Short mmCIF file of C-alpha atoms in Angstrom, two decimals:
data_model
loop_
_atom_site.label_atom_id
_atom_site.label_comp_id
_atom_site.label_asym_id
_atom_site.label_seq_id
_atom_site.Cartn_x
_atom_site.Cartn_y
_atom_site.Cartn_z
CA UNK A 64 -0.29 0.03 0.05
CA UNK A 65 1.21 3.34 -0.79
CA UNK A 66 2.27 5.28 2.27
CA UNK A 67 0.57 9.10 2.94
CA UNK A 68 2.90 11.43 1.80
CA UNK A 69 5.21 13.23 4.43
CA UNK A 70 6.90 16.44 4.81
CA UNK A 71 10.48 14.57 4.48
CA UNK A 72 9.26 13.35 0.82
CA UNK A 73 8.14 16.75 0.11
CA UNK A 74 11.15 17.87 1.24
CA UNK A 75 13.58 15.77 -0.96
CA UNK A 76 11.16 16.34 -3.99
CA UNK A 77 11.81 20.00 -3.82
CA UNK A 78 15.64 19.23 -3.11
CA UNK A 79 15.98 17.08 -6.11
CA UNK A 80 13.92 19.59 -8.40
CA UNK A 81 15.81 22.45 -6.88
CA UNK A 82 18.99 20.57 -8.05
CA UNK A 83 17.54 19.73 -11.41
CA UNK A 84 16.74 23.39 -12.35
CA UNK A 85 20.15 24.65 -11.14
CA UNK A 86 21.83 22.32 -13.88
CA UNK A 87 19.16 24.05 -16.61
CA UNK A 88 21.58 26.71 -16.47
CA UNK A 89 24.58 24.63 -17.85
CA UNK A 90 22.16 23.07 -20.67
CA UNK A 91 22.23 22.80 -24.24
CA UNK A 92 19.50 25.15 -25.93
CA UNK A 93 17.73 22.47 -27.17
CA UNK A 94 16.86 21.37 -23.79
CA UNK A 95 16.02 24.53 -22.37
CA UNK A 96 13.57 24.85 -24.71
CA UNK A 97 11.98 21.28 -24.00
CA UNK A 98 12.41 22.08 -20.03
CA UNK A 99 10.17 25.36 -20.05
CA UNK A 100 7.04 23.20 -19.94
CA UNK A 101 8.59 21.21 -17.23
CA UNK A 102 9.42 24.63 -15.42
CA UNK A 103 5.79 25.83 -15.70
CA UNK A 104 4.27 22.57 -14.25
CA UNK A 105 7.02 22.93 -11.28
CA UNK A 106 5.44 26.26 -10.51
CA UNK A 107 1.92 24.81 -10.72
CA UNK A 108 2.48 22.07 -8.80
CA UNK A 109 4.34 23.64 -6.29
CA UNK A 110 1.36 26.55 -6.06
CA UNK A 111 -1.51 23.75 -5.82
CA UNK A 112 0.77 22.45 -3.11
CA UNK A 113 1.42 25.42 -1.28
CA UNK A 114 -2.36 26.27 -1.23
CA UNK A 115 -3.26 22.78 -0.02
CA UNK A 116 -0.83 22.69 2.90
CA UNK A 117 -2.65 26.18 4.10
CA UNK A 118 -6.16 24.26 4.27
CA UNK A 119 -7.04 22.15 7.09
CA UNK A 120 -8.78 19.84 4.78
CA UNK A 121 -8.79 18.83 1.38
CA UNK A 122 -11.51 18.16 -1.03
CA UNK A 123 -11.48 14.93 -3.76
CA UNK A 124 -11.38 17.49 -6.30
CA UNK A 125 -8.31 19.24 -4.90
CA UNK A 126 -6.85 15.77 -4.39
CA UNK A 127 -7.60 14.77 -7.98
CA UNK A 128 -6.25 18.24 -9.21
CA UNK A 129 -3.10 17.72 -6.96
CA UNK A 130 -2.63 14.17 -7.91
CA UNK A 131 -2.85 15.12 -11.48
CA UNK A 132 -0.22 18.07 -11.54
CA UNK A 133 2.41 16.01 -10.01
CA UNK A 134 1.59 12.96 -12.42
CA UNK A 135 1.80 15.19 -15.38
CA UNK A 136 5.11 16.86 -13.85
CA UNK A 137 6.58 12.96 -13.62
CA UNK A 138 5.87 12.41 -17.23
CA UNK A 139 7.18 15.57 -18.52
CA UNK A 140 10.37 14.80 -16.48
CA UNK A 141 10.58 11.22 -17.43
CA UNK A 142 10.15 12.45 -20.96
CA UNK A 143 13.53 14.57 -20.15
CA UNK A 144 15.24 12.18 -18.62
CA UNK A 145 15.04 13.19 -15.10
CA UNK A 146 14.35 9.67 -14.02
CA UNK A 147 14.89 10.06 -10.25
CA UNK A 148 13.00 13.16 -9.87
CA UNK A 149 10.40 11.80 -12.40
CA UNK A 150 9.86 8.87 -10.19
CA UNK A 151 9.02 10.77 -6.91
CA UNK A 152 6.75 13.22 -8.59
CA UNK A 153 4.74 10.01 -9.56
CA UNK A 154 4.95 8.84 -6.15
CA UNK A 155 3.98 12.65 -4.77
CA UNK A 156 1.07 12.21 -7.27
CA UNK A 157 -0.12 8.86 -6.11
CA UNK A 158 0.14 9.81 -2.82
CA UNK A 159 -2.01 12.96 -2.93
CA UNK A 160 -5.02 11.33 -2.63
CA UNK A 161 -4.37 10.66 1.09
CA UNK A 162 -4.59 13.90 3.27
CA UNK A 163 -1.69 13.71 5.76
CA UNK A 164 -1.63 15.70 8.90
CA UNK A 165 1.41 17.48 9.58
CA UNK A 166 3.05 19.29 12.54
CA UNK A 167 2.94 22.85 12.59
CA UNK A 168 6.64 23.26 12.20
CA UNK A 169 7.06 20.65 9.31
CA UNK A 170 4.41 22.27 7.37
CA UNK A 171 6.43 25.71 7.81
CA UNK A 172 9.81 23.53 6.54
CA UNK A 173 7.96 22.21 3.33
CA UNK A 174 6.26 25.60 2.76
CA UNK A 175 9.77 27.32 2.63
CA UNK A 176 10.94 24.32 0.36
CA UNK A 177 8.39 24.72 -2.08
CA UNK A 178 8.51 28.64 -2.08
CA UNK A 179 12.30 28.10 -3.14
CA UNK A 180 11.47 25.56 -5.58
CA UNK A 181 9.03 27.50 -7.18
CA UNK A 182 11.06 31.07 -7.12
CA UNK A 183 14.05 29.19 -8.75
CA UNK A 184 11.43 27.93 -11.49
CA UNK A 185 10.17 31.20 -11.88
CA UNK A 186 13.80 32.77 -12.16
CA UNK A 187 14.93 30.11 -14.86
CA UNK A 188 11.90 30.23 -16.77
CA UNK A 189 12.55 33.84 -17.34
CA UNK A 190 15.88 33.29 -17.77
CA UNK A 191 15.18 30.41 -20.62
CA UNK A 192 12.33 32.27 -22.25
CA UNK A 193 14.37 35.71 -22.77
CA UNK A 194 17.33 33.40 -24.09
CA UNK A 195 14.65 31.88 -26.46
CA UNK A 196 13.37 35.45 -27.62
CA UNK A 197 17.56 36.38 -28.07
CA UNK A 198 18.43 33.77 -30.08
CA UNK A 199 14.95 34.10 -32.30
CA UNK A 200 15.84 37.58 -32.95
CA UNK A 201 19.34 37.38 -33.95
#
């Protein structure tokens, strides 16, 4: 049976995603372009997750949305060859059907990691899009 998602697994997920995002700075142009969709999905999944973490409970519709976002992200990452992170996202997607009860300090740590992940994804997305625009105008 799948375990309920924990703060530790969310933290590890965001840690791996942050590492992957940092490595994109050294990637070739073609990989950067392919990564724009994945970066957008990271931002969406992070935002939806952070919203959920602020709520005392989650509806079945919200659970389905989070499960879908993390699962779609896993597919995109797998297509890019980021298998370890893709697997973690896939597990997170499967685990969102349960509502974990977390301690306030664990929630704060998870919120901070997701905020960091989202900020990094937004910064890299802006950088990739600017570089793409510059290469098209050249």
